[in-house]
Coordinates of C-alpha atoms in Angstrom, one line a residue:
X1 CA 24.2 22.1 1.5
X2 CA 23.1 18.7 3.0
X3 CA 19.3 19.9 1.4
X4 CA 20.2 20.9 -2.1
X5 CA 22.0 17.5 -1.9
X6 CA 19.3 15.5 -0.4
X7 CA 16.8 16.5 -3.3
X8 CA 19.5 16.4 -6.1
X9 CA 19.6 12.7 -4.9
X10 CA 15.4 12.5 -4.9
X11 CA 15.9 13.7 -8.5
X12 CA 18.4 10.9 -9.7
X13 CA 16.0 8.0 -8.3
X14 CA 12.8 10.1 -10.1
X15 CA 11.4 10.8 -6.2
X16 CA 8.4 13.9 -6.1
X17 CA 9.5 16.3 -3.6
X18 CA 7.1 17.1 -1.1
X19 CA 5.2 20.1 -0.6
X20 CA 6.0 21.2 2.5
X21 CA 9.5 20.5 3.9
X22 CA 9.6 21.5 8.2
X23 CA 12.6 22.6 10.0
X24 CA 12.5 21.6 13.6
X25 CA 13.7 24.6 14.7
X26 CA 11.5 27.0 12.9
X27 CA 8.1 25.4 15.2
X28 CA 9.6 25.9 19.0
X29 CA 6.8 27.8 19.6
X30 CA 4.6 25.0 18.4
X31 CA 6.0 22.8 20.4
X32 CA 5.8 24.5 23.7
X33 CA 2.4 25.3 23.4
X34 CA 1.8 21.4 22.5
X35 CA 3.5 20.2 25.3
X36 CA 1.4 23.6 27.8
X37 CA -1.6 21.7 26.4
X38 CA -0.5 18.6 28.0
X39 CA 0.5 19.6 30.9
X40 CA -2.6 21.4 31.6
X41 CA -5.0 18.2 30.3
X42 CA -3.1 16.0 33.2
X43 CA -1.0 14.2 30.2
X44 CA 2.2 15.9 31.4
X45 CA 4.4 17.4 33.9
X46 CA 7.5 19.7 34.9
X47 CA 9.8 18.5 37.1
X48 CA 14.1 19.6 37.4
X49 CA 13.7 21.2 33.7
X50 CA 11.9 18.6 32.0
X51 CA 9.0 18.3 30.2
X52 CA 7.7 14.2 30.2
X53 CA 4.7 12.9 29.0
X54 CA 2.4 10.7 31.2
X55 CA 2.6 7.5 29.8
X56 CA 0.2 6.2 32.8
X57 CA -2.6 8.6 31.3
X58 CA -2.8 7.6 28.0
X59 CA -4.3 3.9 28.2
X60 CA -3.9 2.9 24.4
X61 CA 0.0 3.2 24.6
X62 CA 2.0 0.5 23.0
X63 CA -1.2 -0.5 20.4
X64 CA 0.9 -0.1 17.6
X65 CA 3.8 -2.0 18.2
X66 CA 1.8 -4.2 19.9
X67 CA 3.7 -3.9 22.8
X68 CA 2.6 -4.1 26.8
X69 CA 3.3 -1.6 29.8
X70 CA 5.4 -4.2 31.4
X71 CA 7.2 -5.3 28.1
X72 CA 8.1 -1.6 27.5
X73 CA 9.7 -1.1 31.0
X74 CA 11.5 -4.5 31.1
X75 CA 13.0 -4.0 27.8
X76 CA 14.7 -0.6 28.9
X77 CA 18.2 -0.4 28.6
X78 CA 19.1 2.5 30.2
X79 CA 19.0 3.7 34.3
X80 CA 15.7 5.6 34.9
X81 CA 16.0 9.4 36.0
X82 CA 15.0 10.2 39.3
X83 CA 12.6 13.2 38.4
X84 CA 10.7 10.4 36.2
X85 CA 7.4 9.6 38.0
X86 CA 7.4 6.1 35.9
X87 CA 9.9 4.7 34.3
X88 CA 8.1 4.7 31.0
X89 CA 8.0 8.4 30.8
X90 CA 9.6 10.1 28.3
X91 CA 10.7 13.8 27.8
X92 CA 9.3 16.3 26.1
X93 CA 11.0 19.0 27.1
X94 CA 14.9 18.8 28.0
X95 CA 17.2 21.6 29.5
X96 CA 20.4 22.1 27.6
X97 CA 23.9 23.6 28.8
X98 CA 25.4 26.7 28.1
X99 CA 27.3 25.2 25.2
X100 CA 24.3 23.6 23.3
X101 CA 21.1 25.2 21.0
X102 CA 18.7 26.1 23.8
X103 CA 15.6 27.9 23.5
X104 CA 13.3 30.1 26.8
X105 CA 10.7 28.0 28.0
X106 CA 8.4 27.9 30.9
X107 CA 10.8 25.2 32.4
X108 CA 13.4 27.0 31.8
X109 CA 16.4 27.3 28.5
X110 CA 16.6 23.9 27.2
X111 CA 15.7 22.0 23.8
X112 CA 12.6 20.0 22.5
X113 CA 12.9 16.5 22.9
X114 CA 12.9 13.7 19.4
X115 CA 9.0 12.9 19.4
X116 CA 6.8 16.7 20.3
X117 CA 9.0 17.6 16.8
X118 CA 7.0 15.7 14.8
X119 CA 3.8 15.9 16.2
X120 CA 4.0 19.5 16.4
X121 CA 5.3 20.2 12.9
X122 CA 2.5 17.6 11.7
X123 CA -0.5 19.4 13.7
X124 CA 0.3 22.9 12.2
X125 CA 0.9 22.0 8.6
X126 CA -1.4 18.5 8.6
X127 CA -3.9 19.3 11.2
X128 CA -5.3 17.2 13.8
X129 CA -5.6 13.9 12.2
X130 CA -4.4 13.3 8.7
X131 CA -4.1 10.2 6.1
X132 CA -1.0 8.4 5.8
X133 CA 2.0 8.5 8.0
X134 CA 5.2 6.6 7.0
X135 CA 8.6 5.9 7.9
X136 CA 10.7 2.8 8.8
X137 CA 9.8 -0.2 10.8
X138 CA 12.7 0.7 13.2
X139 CA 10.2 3.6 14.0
X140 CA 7.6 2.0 15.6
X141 CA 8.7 2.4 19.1
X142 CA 9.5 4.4 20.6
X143 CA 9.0 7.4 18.1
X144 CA 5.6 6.7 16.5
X145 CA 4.3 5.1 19.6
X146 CA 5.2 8.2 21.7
X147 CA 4.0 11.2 18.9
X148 CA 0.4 8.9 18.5
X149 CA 0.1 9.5 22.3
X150 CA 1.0 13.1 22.3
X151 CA -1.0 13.9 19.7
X152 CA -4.0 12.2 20.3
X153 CA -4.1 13.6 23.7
X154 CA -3.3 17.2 22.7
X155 CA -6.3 16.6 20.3
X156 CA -9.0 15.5 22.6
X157 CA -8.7 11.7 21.8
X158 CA -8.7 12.1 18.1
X159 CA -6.1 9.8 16.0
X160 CA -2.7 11.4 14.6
X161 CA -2.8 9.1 11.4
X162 CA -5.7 6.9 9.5
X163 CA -2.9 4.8 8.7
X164 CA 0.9 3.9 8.9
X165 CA 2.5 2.3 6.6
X166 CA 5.9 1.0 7.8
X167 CA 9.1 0.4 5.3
X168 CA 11.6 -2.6 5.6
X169 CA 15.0 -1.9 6.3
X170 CA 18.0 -2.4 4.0
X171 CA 20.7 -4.6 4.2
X172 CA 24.4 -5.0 2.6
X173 CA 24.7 -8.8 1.4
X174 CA 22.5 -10.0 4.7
X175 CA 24.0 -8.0 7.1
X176 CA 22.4 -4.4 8.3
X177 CA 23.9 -1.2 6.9
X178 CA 25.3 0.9 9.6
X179 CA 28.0 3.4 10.6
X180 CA 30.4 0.8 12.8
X181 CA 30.4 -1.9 10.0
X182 CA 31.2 0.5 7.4
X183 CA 28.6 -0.7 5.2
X184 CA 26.2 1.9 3.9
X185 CA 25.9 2.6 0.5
X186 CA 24.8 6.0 -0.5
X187 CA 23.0 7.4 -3.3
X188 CA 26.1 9.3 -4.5
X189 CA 28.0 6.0 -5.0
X190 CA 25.4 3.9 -6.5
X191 CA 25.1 6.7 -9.0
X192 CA 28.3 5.5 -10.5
X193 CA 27.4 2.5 -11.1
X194 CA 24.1 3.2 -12.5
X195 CA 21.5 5.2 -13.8
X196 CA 18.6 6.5 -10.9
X197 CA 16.0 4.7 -13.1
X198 CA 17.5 1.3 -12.8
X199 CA 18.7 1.9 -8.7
X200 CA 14.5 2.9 -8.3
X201 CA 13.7 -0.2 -9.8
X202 CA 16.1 -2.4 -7.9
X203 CA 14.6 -1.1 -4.7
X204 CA 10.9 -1.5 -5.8
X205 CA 11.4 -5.3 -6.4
X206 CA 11.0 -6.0 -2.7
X207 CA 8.1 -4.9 -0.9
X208 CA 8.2 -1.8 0.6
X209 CA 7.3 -3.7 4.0
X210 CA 10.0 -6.4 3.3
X211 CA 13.6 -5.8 3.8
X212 CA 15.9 -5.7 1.2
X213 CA 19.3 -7.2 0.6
X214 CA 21.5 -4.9 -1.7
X215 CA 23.9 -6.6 -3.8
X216 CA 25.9 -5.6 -7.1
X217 CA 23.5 -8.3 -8.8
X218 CA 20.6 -7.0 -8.0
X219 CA 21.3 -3.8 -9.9
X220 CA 22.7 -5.5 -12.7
X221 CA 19.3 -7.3 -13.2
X222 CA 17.7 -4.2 -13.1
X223 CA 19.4 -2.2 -15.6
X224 CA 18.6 -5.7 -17.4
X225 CA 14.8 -5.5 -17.6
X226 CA 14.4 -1.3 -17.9
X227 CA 16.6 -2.5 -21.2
X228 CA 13.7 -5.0 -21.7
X229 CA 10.9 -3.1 -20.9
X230 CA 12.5 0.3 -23.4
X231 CA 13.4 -2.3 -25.7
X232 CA 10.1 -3.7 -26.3
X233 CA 8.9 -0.1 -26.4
X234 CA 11.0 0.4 -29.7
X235 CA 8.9 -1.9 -31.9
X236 CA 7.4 -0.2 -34.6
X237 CA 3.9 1.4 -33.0
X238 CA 1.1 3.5 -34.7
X239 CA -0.7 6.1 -32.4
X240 CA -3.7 5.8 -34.7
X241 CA -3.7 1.6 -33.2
X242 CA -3.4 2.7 -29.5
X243 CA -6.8 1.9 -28.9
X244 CA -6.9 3.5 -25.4
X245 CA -9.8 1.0 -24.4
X246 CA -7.8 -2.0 -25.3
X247 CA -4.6 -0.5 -23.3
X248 CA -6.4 0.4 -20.3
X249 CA -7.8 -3.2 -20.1
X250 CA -3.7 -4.5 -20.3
X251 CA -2.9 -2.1 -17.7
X252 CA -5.7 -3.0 -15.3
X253 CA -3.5 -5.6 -13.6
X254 CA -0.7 -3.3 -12.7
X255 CA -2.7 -0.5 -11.3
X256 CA -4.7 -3.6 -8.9
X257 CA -1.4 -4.7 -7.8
X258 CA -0.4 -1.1 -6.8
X259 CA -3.9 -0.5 -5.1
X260 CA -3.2 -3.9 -2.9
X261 CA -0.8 -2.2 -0.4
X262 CA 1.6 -1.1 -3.7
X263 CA 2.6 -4.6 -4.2
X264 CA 5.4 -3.4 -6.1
X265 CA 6.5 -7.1 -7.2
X266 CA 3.6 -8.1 -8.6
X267 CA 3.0 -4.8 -10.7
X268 CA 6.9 -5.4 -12.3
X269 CA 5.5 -8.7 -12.6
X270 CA 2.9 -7.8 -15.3
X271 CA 5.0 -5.6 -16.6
X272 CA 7.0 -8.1 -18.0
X273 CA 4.0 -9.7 -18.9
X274 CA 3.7 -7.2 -21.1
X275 CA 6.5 -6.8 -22.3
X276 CA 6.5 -10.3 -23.4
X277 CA 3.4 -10.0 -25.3
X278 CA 4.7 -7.0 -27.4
X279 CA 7.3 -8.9 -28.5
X280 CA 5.5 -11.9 -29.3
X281 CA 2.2 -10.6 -31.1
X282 CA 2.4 -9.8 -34.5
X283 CA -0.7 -7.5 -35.0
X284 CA -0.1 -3.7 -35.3
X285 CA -3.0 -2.6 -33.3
X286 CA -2.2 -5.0 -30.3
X287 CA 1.4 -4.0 -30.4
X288 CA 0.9 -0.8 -30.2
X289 CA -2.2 -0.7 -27.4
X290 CA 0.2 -3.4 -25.2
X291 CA 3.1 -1.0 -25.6
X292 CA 0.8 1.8 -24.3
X293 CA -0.2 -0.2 -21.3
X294 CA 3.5 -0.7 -20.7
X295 CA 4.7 2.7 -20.9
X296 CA 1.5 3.8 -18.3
X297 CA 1.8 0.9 -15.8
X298 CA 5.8 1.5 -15.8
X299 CA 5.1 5.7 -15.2
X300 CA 2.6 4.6 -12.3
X301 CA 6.0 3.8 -10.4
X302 CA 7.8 6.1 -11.6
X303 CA 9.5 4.4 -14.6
X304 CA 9.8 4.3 -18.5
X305 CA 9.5 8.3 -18.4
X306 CA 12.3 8.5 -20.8
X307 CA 12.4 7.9 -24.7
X308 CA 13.8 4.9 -25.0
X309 CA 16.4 5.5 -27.2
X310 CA 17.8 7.8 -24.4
X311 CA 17.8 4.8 -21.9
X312 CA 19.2 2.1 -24.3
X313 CA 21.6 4.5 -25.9
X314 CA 22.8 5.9 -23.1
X315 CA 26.4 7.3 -22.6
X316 CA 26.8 6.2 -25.8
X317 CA 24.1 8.6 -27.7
X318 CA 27.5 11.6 -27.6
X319 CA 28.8 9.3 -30.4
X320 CA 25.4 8.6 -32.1
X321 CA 26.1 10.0 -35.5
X322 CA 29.6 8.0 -35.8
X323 CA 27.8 4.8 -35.1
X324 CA 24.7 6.1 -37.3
X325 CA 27.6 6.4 -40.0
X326 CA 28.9 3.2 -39.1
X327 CA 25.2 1.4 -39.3
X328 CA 24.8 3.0 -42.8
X329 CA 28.6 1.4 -43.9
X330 CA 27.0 -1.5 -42.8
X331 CA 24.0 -1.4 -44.3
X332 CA 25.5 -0.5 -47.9
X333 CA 28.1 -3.7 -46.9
X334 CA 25.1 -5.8 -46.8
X335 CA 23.3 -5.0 -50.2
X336 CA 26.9 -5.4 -51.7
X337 CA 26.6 -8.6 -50.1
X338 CA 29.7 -7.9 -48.4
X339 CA 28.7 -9.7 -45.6
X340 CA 32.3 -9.9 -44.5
X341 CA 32.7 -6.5 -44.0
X342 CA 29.1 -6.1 -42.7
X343 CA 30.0 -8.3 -40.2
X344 CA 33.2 -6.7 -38.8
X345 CA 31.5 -3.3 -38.8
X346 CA 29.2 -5.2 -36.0
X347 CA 32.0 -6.8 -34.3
X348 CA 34.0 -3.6 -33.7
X349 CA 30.9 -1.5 -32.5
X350 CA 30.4 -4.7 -29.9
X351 CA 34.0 -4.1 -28.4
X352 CA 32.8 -0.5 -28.0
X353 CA 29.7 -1.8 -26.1
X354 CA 27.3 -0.9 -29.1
X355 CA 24.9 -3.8 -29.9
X356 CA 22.7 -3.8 -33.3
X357 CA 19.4 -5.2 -33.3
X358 CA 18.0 -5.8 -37.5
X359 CA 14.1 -5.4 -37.3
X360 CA 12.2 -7.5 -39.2
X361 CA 11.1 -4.0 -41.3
X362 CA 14.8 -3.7 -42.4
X363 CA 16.0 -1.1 -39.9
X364 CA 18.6 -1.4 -37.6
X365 CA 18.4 -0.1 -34.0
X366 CA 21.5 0.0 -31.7
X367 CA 21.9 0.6 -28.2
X368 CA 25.0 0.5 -25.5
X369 CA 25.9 -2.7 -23.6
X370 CA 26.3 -2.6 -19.8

């Protein structure tokens, strides 16, 4: 249940799911023959049940967060077990009582401890050494420190990951989202507020490094500038002017932000660049290759997949053909020269939250109000 909902939420905010999703308990074989490797490569020992790793043995330990033997051992917090040969030692392997999930070992019936998980899932679907490995900076240690040294010694020395890239935490109005404070905001709930498209934009406008301070405005502006960005992709537009040359040249700027560590800011910064051009050039055939380049650079994140009539419409496209009705009324009204009427025909689709746009071609385009 707690899956299906997991990637019914990665659906809303337009996430790819990934190919290969592990379950930890479906690799305990894995894992004890990780952790046999260890032991029998002098990384690792048994002692009253448990598995731990060698920290001693493994002499790049703390390089990625930087941190050094002594640091890691006066930062602990908690009293050090007795069967620990160093303090810094973690487990591996734990044993587990009769009334939790246990599994037969060579140290006896107990449980794989938080970091062999990952390292064993990642060697048998991943191999040895693979490309990126990601997760939050709250990660760094212990968890990634402890599966680089378990895997790069159960691989002879070679690395678990070419590179790590390391997300920013959230926070609610400046102060962290957790449990106890009551806080966190799910997925769920931001859904009824508003649309996936507009809560994935809201969290690329920080760097993925960067924290991120979630507030009620935040979201607001970014419902704000997808109706922008669909907006300006209404304009009239010829395929026979997209002059694919022209649009790959106006995209070239997003796609290099995106390359430079998917500096996400800067790529919805020329975005809106572009935007801003399509709405102020009056030539067809730029028009239409700009509005290209917006559409591709905004689909490199994941955005502006949608007609935009779907977007700017909304809730409100159920009612369309009423308000198309109404928009004809109004039209007619118009050419009468009954711009009274015309006028009160806009009014009372604006207290419905439907706002008309006249083009400068004569048509009239109308989409919902937040």
């Amino acid at each position: 249940r707690t899956t299906k909902a997991f990637h019914e939420d990665m659906g809303a905010l337009g996430n790819l799911l990934p190919d290969i999703e592990p379950r930890a308990t479906e690799y305990i074989p894995q894992m004890i023959a990780m952790i046999e490797r260890l032991i029998a490569a002098g990384h690792a020992y048994a002692a009253e049940g448990h598995a731990l790793f060698r920290v001693a043995s493994y002499a790049a330990y703390g390089a990625l967060s930087r941190r050094s033997r002594a640091d890691m051992v006066a930062g602990a917090r908690v009293e050090v077990a007795p069967y620990k040969e160093d303090p810094g030692d973690f487990v591996l392997w734990k044993p587990s009582t009769p009334d939790q999930p246990g599994w037969d070992s060579p140290w006896g019936r107990g449980r794989p401890g938080w970091h062999i998980e990952c390292s064993a899932m990642s060697e048998d679907t991943l191999g040895d050494t693979f490309d990126i490995h990601g997760g939050g900076l709250d990660l760094v240690f212990p968890h990634h420190e402890n599966e680089i040294a378990q895997s790069t010694c159960a691989h002879g020395g070679r690395p678990l990951a070419r590179y790590w890239m390391h997300n920013g935490m959230l926070t609610d109005a400046g102060a962290k989202m957790s449990k106890s404070l009551g806080n966190i905001r799910t997925v769920r709930e931001l859904l009824d507020e508003a649309p996936g498209e507009a809560i994935r934009l809201a969290l690329l406008t920080a760097h993925y490094r960067d924290p991120l301070d979630w507030t009620s405005d935040r979201l607001r502006q970014a419902r704000q500038t997808l109706d922008r960005f669909y907006r300006a992709l209404t304009l009239p537009r010829d395929a026979v002017f997209e002059r694919f040359g022209e649009a790959g040249k106006a995209v070239r700027p997003v796609r290099e932000a995106l390359e430079d560590d998917l500096n996400t800011p800067l790529a919805l910064t020329h975005l809106h660049e572009l935007a801003g051009a399509i709405n102020r050039t009056t030539s067809d055939a730029e028009r239409s290759a700009l509005q290209r380049a917006l559409e591709t650079g905004g689909q490199l994140m994941g955005l502006l997949g949608q007609p935009p009539l779907d977007w700017l419409q909304g809730s409100a496209k159920a009612d369309a053909e009423r308000i198309e009705q109404r928009i004809a009324a109004r039209a007619t009204a118009r050419r009468q020269r009954r711009f009274a009427e015309a006028d009160n025909i806009r009014k009372e689709l604006a207290t419905e939250g439907v706002l008309l746009e006249d083009r400068p071609d004569g048509t009239t385009t109308w989409w919902r109000k937040d």
